mmCIF file of C-alpha atoms and ligand atoms in Angstrom:
data_model
loop_
_atom_site.group_PDB
_atom_site.id
_atom_site.type_symbol
_atom_site.label_atom_id
_atom_site.label_comp_id
_atom_site.label_asym_id
_atom_site.label_seq_id
_atom_site.Cartn_x
_atom_site.Cartn_y
_atom_site.Cartn_z
ATOM 1 C CA MET S 1 0.000 0.000 0.000
ATOM 2 C CA LYS S 2 1.345 3.426 -0.951
ATOM 3 C CA LEU S 3 1.254 5.739 2.035
ATOM 4 C CA GLU S 4 1.553 9.493 2.198
ATOM 5 C CA ALA S 5 4.061 11.427 4.248
ATOM 6 C CA LYS S 6 1.741 11.955 7.197
ATOM 7 C CA VAL S 7 0.704 10.460 10.520
ATOM 8 C CA TYR S 8 -1.716 7.543 10.587
ATOM 9 C CA ILE S 9 -3.352 7.135 13.980
ATOM 10 C CA VAL S 10 -4.347 3.467 13.947
ATOM 11 C CA GLY S 11 -6.504 1.449 16.334
ATOM 12 C CA ALA S 12 -4.582 -1.755 17.068
ATOM 13 C CA GLY S 13 -7.567 -3.549 18.577
ATOM 14 C CA PRO S 14 -7.784 -5.093 22.051
ATOM 15 C CA GLY S 15 -4.802 -7.457 21.949
ATOM 16 C CA ASP S 16 -5.270 -10.383 19.563
ATOM 17 C CA PRO S 17 -3.239 -9.343 16.496
ATOM 18 C CA ASP S 18 -6.021 -10.682 14.268
ATOM 19 C CA LEU S 19 -8.374 -8.044 15.665
ATOM 20 C CA ILE S 20 -6.764 -5.071 13.928
ATOM 21 C CA THR S 21 -8.754 -3.948 10.845
ATOM 22 C CA VAL S 22 -7.610 -4.989 7.366
ATOM 23 C CA LYS S 23 -6.923 -1.340 6.554
ATOM 24 C CA GLY S 24 -5.057 -0.798 9.815
ATOM 25 C CA LEU S 25 -2.813 -3.782 9.100
ATOM 26 C CA LYS S 26 -2.122 -2.672 5.521
ATOM 27 C CA VAL S 27 -1.107 0.760 6.730
ATOM 28 C CA LEU S 28 1.008 -0.698 9.539
ATOM 29 C CA ASN S 29 2.833 -3.031 7.162
ATOM 30 C CA SER S 30 3.601 -0.204 4.752
ATOM 31 C CA ALA S 31 4.733 2.398 7.292
ATOM 32 C CA ASP S 32 8.246 3.842 7.446
ATOM 33 C CA THR S 33 8.034 4.626 11.147
ATOM 34 C CA ILE S 34 5.881 2.985 13.830
ATOM 35 C CA ILE S 35 5.307 4.435 17.273
ATOM 36 C CA TYR S 36 3.397 2.269 19.723
ATOM 37 C CA ALA S 37 2.561 2.034 23.413
ATOM 38 C CA ASP S 38 4.485 -1.106 24.313
ATOM 39 C CA SER S 39 2.565 -1.540 27.556
ATOM 40 C CA LEU S 40 -0.752 -2.255 25.808
ATOM 41 C CA VAL S 41 -0.263 -2.966 22.105
ATOM 42 C CA ASN S 42 0.631 -6.548 21.166
ATOM 43 C CA PRO S 43 4.190 -6.625 19.711
ATOM 44 C CA ASP S 44 3.108 -9.581 17.546
ATOM 45 C CA LEU S 45 1.464 -6.989 15.310
ATOM 46 C CA MET S 46 4.966 -6.055 14.108
ATOM 47 C CA THR S 47 5.552 -9.433 12.442
ATOM 48 C CA ASP S 48 5.118 -8.269 8.841
ATOM 49 C CA VAL S 49 6.187 -4.638 9.005
ATOM 50 C CA LYS S 50 8.730 -3.336 6.479
ATOM 51 C CA GLN S 51 12.237 -4.564 7.256
ATOM 52 C CA THR S 52 13.464 -1.015 7.031
ATOM 53 C CA ALA S 53 10.762 0.361 9.358
ATOM 54 C CA THR S 54 11.866 2.258 12.436
ATOM 55 C CA ILE S 55 9.940 0.971 15.467
ATOM 56 C CA VAL S 56 9.714 3.227 18.507
ATOM 57 C CA LYS S 57 8.156 2.325 21.863
ATOM 58 C CA SER S 58 6.303 5.281 23.304
ATOM 59 C CA ALA S 59 5.753 4.206 26.923
ATOM 60 C CA GLY S 60 8.703 6.208 28.227
ATOM 61 C CA MET S 61 8.204 9.215 25.928
ATOM 62 C CA ALA S 62 6.566 12.555 26.655
ATOM 63 C CA LEU S 63 3.983 14.017 24.283
ATOM 64 C CA GLU S 64 6.387 16.639 22.886
ATOM 65 C CA GLU S 65 9.009 14.010 22.113
ATOM 66 C CA ILE S 66 6.462 11.900 20.260
ATOM 67 C CA VAL S 67 5.232 14.847 18.230
ATOM 68 C CA ASP S 68 8.791 16.040 17.506
ATOM 69 C CA LEU S 69 9.612 12.599 16.152
ATOM 70 C CA MET S 70 6.448 12.560 14.021
ATOM 71 C CA GLU S 71 7.276 15.986 12.606
ATOM 72 C CA GLN S 72 10.858 15.061 11.809
ATOM 73 C CA GLU S 73 9.832 11.871 10.008
ATOM 74 C CA VAL S 74 6.993 13.433 8.020
ATOM 75 C CA LYS S 75 9.273 16.309 6.951
ATOM 76 C CA GLU S 76 11.688 13.697 5.599
ATOM 77 C CA GLY S 77 8.830 12.363 3.482
ATOM 78 C CA LYS S 78 8.124 9.332 5.664
ATOM 79 C CA SER S 79 4.816 7.768 6.695
ATOM 80 C CA VAL S 80 4.312 7.412 10.431
ATOM 81 C CA VAL S 81 1.934 5.026 12.155
ATOM 82 C CA ARG S 82 0.903 5.781 15.714
ATOM 83 C CA LEU S 83 -0.641 2.577 17.051
ATOM 84 C CA HIS S 84 -3.194 2.901 19.825
ATOM 85 C CA THR S 85 -4.806 0.161 21.854
ATOM 86 C CA GLY S 86 -8.428 -0.635 21.031
ATOM 87 C CA ASP S 87 -10.055 2.263 19.219
ATOM 88 C CA PRO S 88 -8.164 5.563 19.364
ATOM 89 C CA ALA S 89 -11.312 7.603 20.057
ATOM 90 C CA ILE S 90 -11.839 6.093 23.513
ATOM 91 C CA TYR S 91 -9.358 7.226 26.188
ATOM 92 C CA GLY S 92 -6.707 7.379 23.498
ATOM 93 C CA ALA S 93 -5.380 10.839 24.400
ATOM 94 C CA ILE S 94 -5.271 11.568 20.686
ATOM 95 C CA LEU S 95 -6.735 15.066 20.781
ATOM 96 C CA GLU S 96 -3.537 16.447 22.270
ATOM 97 C CA GLN S 97 -1.469 14.755 19.557
ATOM 98 C CA MET S 98 -3.786 15.944 16.806
ATOM 99 C CA SER S 99 -3.751 19.452 18.182
ATOM 100 C CA HIS S 100 0.050 19.595 18.101
ATOM 101 C CA LEU S 101 0.103 18.112 14.603
ATOM 102 C CA TYR S 102 -2.584 20.521 13.422
ATOM 103 C CA ARG S 103 -0.726 23.533 14.809
ATOM 104 C CA ARG S 104 2.487 22.354 13.159
ATOM 105 C CA GLY S 105 0.677 21.871 9.846
ATOM 106 C CA ILE S 106 1.213 18.093 9.753
ATOM 107 C CA GLN S 107 -1.449 15.964 8.091
ATOM 108 C CA TYR S 108 -2.958 13.026 9.920
ATOM 109 C CA GLU S 109 -5.670 10.433 9.450
ATOM 110 C CA ILE S 110 -7.413 8.148 11.939
ATOM 111 C CA ILE S 111 -8.119 4.481 11.248
ATOM 112 C CA PRO S 112 -10.526 2.982 13.780
ATOM 113 C CA GLY S 113 -10.031 -0.217 15.750
ATOM 114 C CA VAL S 114 -11.972 -2.742 17.804
ATOM 115 C CA SER S 115 -12.386 -1.249 21.251
ATOM 116 C CA SER S 116 -11.790 -3.465 24.266
ATOM 117 C CA VAL S 117 -15.403 -2.843 25.228
ATOM 118 C CA PHE S 118 -16.553 -4.809 22.200
ATOM 119 C CA ALA S 119 -13.868 -7.458 22.524
ATOM 120 C CA SER S 120 -15.016 -7.878 26.133
ATOM 121 C CA ALA S 121 -18.678 -8.175 25.173
ATOM 122 C CA ALA S 122 -17.700 -10.770 22.574
ATOM 123 C CA ALA S 123 -15.574 -12.740 25.038
ATOM 124 C CA ALA S 124 -18.351 -12.711 27.617
ATOM 125 C CA GLY S 125 -20.912 -13.668 24.976
ATOM 126 C CA VAL S 126 -23.275 -10.771 25.676
ATOM 127 C CA GLU S 127 -25.328 -8.215 23.774
ATOM 128 C CA LEU S 128 -25.112 -4.795 25.405
ATOM 129 C CA THR S 129 -28.472 -3.586 24.075
ATOM 130 C CA VAL S 130 -31.298 -6.014 24.760
ATOM 131 C CA PRO S 131 -34.839 -5.044 23.686
ATOM 132 C CA ASP S 132 -37.085 -4.053 26.610
ATOM 133 C CA LEU S 133 -34.187 -4.385 29.082
ATOM 134 C CA THR S 134 -31.775 -1.656 28.061
ATOM 135 C CA GLN S 135 -31.180 0.205 24.822
ATOM 136 C CA THR S 136 -28.385 2.493 25.911
ATOM 137 C CA VAL S 137 -24.700 1.978 26.612
ATOM 138 C CA ILE S 138 -22.628 4.354 28.675
ATOM 139 C CA LEU S 139 -18.854 4.170 28.219
ATOM 140 C CA THR S 140 -17.226 5.787 31.205
ATOM 141 C CA ARG S 141 -14.690 5.433 34.005
ATOM 142 C CA ALA S 142 -14.617 5.781 37.763
ATOM 143 C CA GLU S 143 -13.215 8.939 39.201
ATOM 144 C CA GLY S 144 -9.614 8.491 40.223
ATOM 145 C CA ARG S 145 -6.730 10.879 39.682
ATOM 146 C CA THR S 146 -8.596 12.112 36.624
ATOM 147 C CA ALA S 147 -11.565 14.079 37.947
ATOM 148 C CA MET S 148 -14.942 13.511 36.338
ATOM 149 C CA PRO S 149 -16.894 16.474 34.994
ATOM 150 C CA GLU S 150 -19.541 17.604 37.491
ATOM 151 C CA ARG S 151 -22.456 16.303 35.438
ATOM 152 C CA GLU S 152 -20.860 12.909 34.776
ATOM 153 C CA LYS S 153 -20.587 11.504 38.284
ATOM 154 C CA LEU S 154 -20.919 7.740 38.211
ATOM 155 C CA LYS S 155 -23.904 7.831 40.532
ATOM 156 C CA ASP S 156 -25.782 10.085 38.101
ATOM 157 C CA LEU S 157 -24.848 7.986 35.078
ATOM 158 C CA ALA S 158 -25.801 4.791 36.917
ATOM 159 C CA SER S 159 -29.210 6.267 37.704
ATOM 160 C CA HIS S 160 -30.216 5.567 34.083
ATOM 161 C CA HIS S 161 -30.027 1.820 34.858
ATOM 162 C CA CYS S 162 -28.748 1.113 31.370
ATOM 163 C CA THR S 163 -25.599 -0.788 30.401
ATOM 164 C CA VAL S 164 -22.547 0.863 31.948
ATOM 165 C CA CYS S 165 -19.074 -0.093 30.712
ATOM 166 C CA LEU S 166 -16.193 0.989 32.873
ATOM 167 C CA PHE S 167 -12.724 1.551 31.502
ATOM 168 C CA LEU S 168 -9.696 2.326 33.685
ATOM 169 C CA SER S 169 -11.568 1.471 36.866
ATOM 170 C CA ALA S 170 -10.237 -1.874 38.149
ATOM 171 C CA THR S 171 -8.572 -0.316 41.185
ATOM 172 C CA LEU S 172 -11.604 1.790 42.087
ATOM 173 C CA ILE S 173 -14.207 -0.936 42.355
ATOM 174 C CA LYS S 174 -15.320 -0.332 45.938
ATOM 175 C CA LYS S 175 -16.196 3.209 44.996
ATOM 176 C CA VAL S 176 -17.974 2.038 41.842
ATOM 177 C CA VAL S 177 -20.162 -0.396 43.779
ATOM 178 C CA LYS S 178 -21.042 2.258 46.346
ATOM 179 C CA GLU S 179 -22.160 4.689 43.653
ATOM 180 C CA PHE S 180 -24.292 2.060 41.938
ATOM 181 C CA TYR S 181 -26.019 1.279 45.241
ATOM 182 C CA GLU S 182 -26.631 4.985 45.733
ATOM 183 C CA ALA S 183 -28.230 5.039 42.294
ATOM 184 C CA GLY S 184 -30.635 2.305 43.373
ATOM 185 C CA TRP S 185 -29.036 -0.818 41.892
ATOM 186 C CA GLU S 186 -29.622 -4.121 43.708
ATOM 187 C CA GLU S 187 -26.888 -6.240 45.295
ATOM 188 C CA ASN S 188 -27.568 -9.066 42.861
ATOM 189 C CA ALA S 189 -27.310 -6.845 39.761
ATOM 190 C CA PRO S 190 -25.341 -8.741 37.084
ATOM 191 C CA VAL S 191 -21.771 -7.727 36.277
ATOM 192 C CA VAL S 192 -19.200 -9.182 33.936
ATOM 193 C CA VAL S 193 -15.503 -8.404 34.189
ATOM 194 C CA VAL S 194 -13.192 -9.237 31.322
ATOM 195 C CA TYR S 195 -9.493 -9.144 32.042
ATOM 196 C CA ARG S 196 -7.252 -8.765 28.976
ATOM 197 C CA ALA S 197 -9.993 -9.532 26.464
ATOM 198 C CA SER S 198 -8.679 -11.445 23.424
ATOM 199 C CA TRP S 199 -5.208 -12.080 24.924
ATOM 200 C CA PRO S 200 -4.136 -15.671 25.693
ATOM 201 C CA ASP S 201 -4.470 -15.031 29.447
ATOM 202 C CA GLN S 202 -7.977 -13.531 29.172
ATOM 203 C CA LYS S 203 -10.254 -14.078 32.181
ATOM 204 C CA ILE S 204 -14.020 -13.721 32.269
ATOM 205 C CA ILE S 205 -15.711 -13.254 35.620
ATOM 206 C CA HIS S 206 -19.496 -13.319 35.800
ATOM 207 C CA THR S 207 -20.522 -11.893 39.137
ATOM 208 C CA THR S 208 -22.858 -9.457 40.909
ATOM 209 C CA LEU S 209 -22.427 -5.986 42.361
ATOM 210 C CA ALA S 210 -22.224 -7.438 45.864
ATOM 211 C CA LYS S 211 -19.455 -9.915 44.954
ATOM 212 C CA LEU S 212 -17.635 -7.793 42.388
ATOM 213 C CA HIS S 213 -14.783 -6.546 44.558
ATOM 214 C CA GLU S 214 -14.142 -9.913 46.174
ATOM 215 C CA ASP S 215 -14.254 -11.810 42.868
ATOM 216 C CA MET S 216 -11.873 -9.409 41.171
ATOM 217 C CA ARG S 217 -9.455 -9.643 44.073
ATOM 218 C CA ALA S 218 -9.688 -13.432 44.181
ATOM 219 C CA ASN S 219 -8.807 -13.528 40.469
ATOM 220 C CA GLY S 220 -5.962 -11.028 40.855
ATOM 221 C CA VAL S 221 -7.575 -8.532 38.479
ATOM 222 C CA THR S 222 -6.257 -5.055 39.218
ATOM 223 C CA LYS S 223 -5.736 -3.628 35.721
ATOM 224 C CA GLN S 224 -6.518 -4.069 32.020
ATOM 225 C CA ALA S 225 -10.080 -5.011 32.835
ATOM 226 C CA MET S 226 -13.432 -4.032 31.394
ATOM 227 C CA VAL S 227 -16.246 -3.961 33.941
ATOM 228 C CA ILE S 228 -19.724 -4.156 32.428
ATOM 229 C CA ILE S 229 -22.631 -3.610 34.786
ATOM 230 C CA SER S 230 -25.977 -4.304 33.175
ATOM 231 C CA LYS S 231 -29.141 -6.339 33.298
ATOM 232 C CA ALA S 232 -28.125 -7.388 29.791
ATOM 233 C CA VAL S 233 -25.102 -9.391 31.024
ATOM 234 C CA ASP S 234 -27.227 -11.707 33.150
ATOM 235 C CA GLN S 235 -26.386 -15.277 32.125
ATOM 236 C CA LYS S 236 -29.913 -16.467 32.785
ATOM 237 C CA LEU S 237 -31.152 -14.493 29.752
ATOM 238 C CA LEU S 238 -29.696 -17.158 27.461
ATOM 239 C CA LYS S 239 -31.695 -19.915 29.114
ATOM 240 C CA GLU S 240 -34.885 -17.885 29.349
ATOM 241 C CA GLY S 241 -35.132 -16.950 25.680
ATOM 242 C CA LYS S 242 -37.172 -13.798 26.378
ATOM 243 C CA TYR S 243 -36.569 -10.311 25.023
ATOM 244 C CA GLU S 244 -36.723 -10.836 21.298
ATOM 245 C CA SER S 245 -36.324 -7.812 19.059
ATOM 246 C CA LYS S 246 -38.938 -6.519 16.646
ATOM 247 C CA LEU S 247 -36.475 -6.719 13.780
ATOM 248 C CA TYR S 248 -36.916 -10.472 13.311
ATOM 249 C CA ASP S 249 -40.467 -10.686 14.690
ATOM 250 C CA LYS S 250 -42.615 -12.209 11.962
ATOM 251 C CA THR S 251 -45.531 -9.854 12.741
ATOM 252 C CA PHE S 252 -43.395 -6.736 12.355
ATOM 253 C CA THR S 253 -43.289 -4.971 9.003
ATOM 254 C CA HIS S 254 -40.207 -3.004 8.048
ATOM 255 C CA GLY S 255 -38.484 -1.808 4.927
ATOM 256 C CA TYR S 256 -37.172 -5.227 3.968
ATOM 257 C CA ARG S 257 -40.044 -7.504 4.934
ATOM 258 C CA LYS S 258 -43.808 -7.356 5.223
ATOM 259 C CA GLY S 259 -45.089 -8.711 8.539
ATOM 260 C CA VAL S 260 -47.737 -11.385 8.797
ATOM 261 C CA THR S 261 -50.717 -10.965 11.120
ATOM 262 C CA SER S 262 -50.049 -12.710 14.398
ATOM 263 C CA GLY S 263 -52.088 -15.820 15.161
ATOM 264 C CA LYS S 264 -52.369 -16.906 11.524
HETATM 265 N N1 SAH Q 301 -8.728 2.883 23.486
HETATM 266 C C1 SAH Q 301 -8.868 1.699 24.327
HETATM 267 C C2 SAH Q 301 -9.033 2.062 25.796
HETATM 268 C C3 SAH Q 301 -7.787 2.650 26.401
HETATM 269 S S1 SAH Q 301 -7.960 2.990 28.100
HETATM 270 C C4 SAH Q 301 -10.026 0.860 23.812
HETATM 271 O O1 SAH Q 301 -10.762 1.294 22.929
HETATM 272 O O2 SAH Q 301 -10.179 -0.261 24.291
HETATM 273 C C5 SAH Q 301 -7.307 1.531 28.832
HETATM 274 C C6 SAH Q 301 -8.431 0.737 29.467
HETATM 275 O O3 SAH Q 301 -9.104 0.011 28.469
HETATM 276 C C7 SAH Q 301 -7.992 -0.291 30.478
HETATM 277 O O4 SAH Q 301 -7.875 0.251 31.770
HETATM 278 C C8 SAH Q 301 -9.126 -1.293 30.439
HETATM 279 O O5 SAH Q 301 -10.250 -0.817 31.171
HETATM 280 C C9 SAH Q 301 -9.501 -1.232 28.977
HETATM 281 N N2 SAH Q 301 -8.832 -2.274 28.194
HETATM 282 C C10 SAH Q 301 -7.882 -2.110 27.253
HETATM 283 N N3 SAH Q 301 -7.555 -3.294 26.690
HETATM 284 C C11 SAH Q 301 -8.332 -4.223 27.299
HETATM 285 C C12 SAH Q 301 -8.513 -5.619 27.142
HETATM 286 N N4 SAH Q 301 -7.812 -6.316 26.232
HETATM 287 N N5 SAH Q 301 -9.419 -6.244 27.927
HETATM 288 C C13 SAH Q 301 -10.153 -5.562 28.820
HETATM 289 N N6 SAH Q 301 -10.037 -4.239 29.012
HETATM 290 C C14 SAH Q 301 -9.143 -3.575 28.262
#
């Protein structure tokens, strides 16, 4: 693939190297320079990169250093790939990079990736939006060193009783549980935790709000975990077979199919 002299911000996916997009992989394998967060991006993704590619690990680098390197490479006519874990738009800290690039007049393009939230849902075998149960998904985090905006306190978000997916929150679980109780959730509310979704050491923990902290501790999960709190992750839904959508209901007419009258 012929790349331009610019920065490609690429979603690497959640871990499994097969979960990068086809376009992301093509760009990666054609890049002159690759910058990636070695703490989270699977190094196996580098298997088929150009032999001449410069590979730089960004974990120990400051923002300015990263942007300086990007600028230098692009000015030499090189293509630069900045690999981000999951999808770059979610907690990717890409705005600050884009802003520097924009102000320096350097072109960039974003290529999306599979977010860990979706890899986690897949691993746990759940649908996050179940008809009649919940039709809304909130992607958020617990308040830690990064303060939450006043109108996005977990308790307020939890008060919608929809699916809530928590990034970056594994060490703040006691606080999470407390806020959900304050928002009126029951002790036996279903929760699924996925540790390192799509990696070989992935763990899936089906639990409840009341047992969440204990079960995470017992499994040694203190980081790289997705916590999904939702009626939709209840394992008994599979057995029950309720909550079918209108889309495939034979009595429901839509653009692609005329419904039949029920009872006939
Ligand atoms: N942009 C990433 C999120 C980066 S923030 C994405 O779209 O997935 C880092 C947080 O993402 C972690 O604290 C954890 O909550 C979650 N995360 C990243 N990779 C994960 C994985 N493989 N399994 C479960 N959670 C993961």
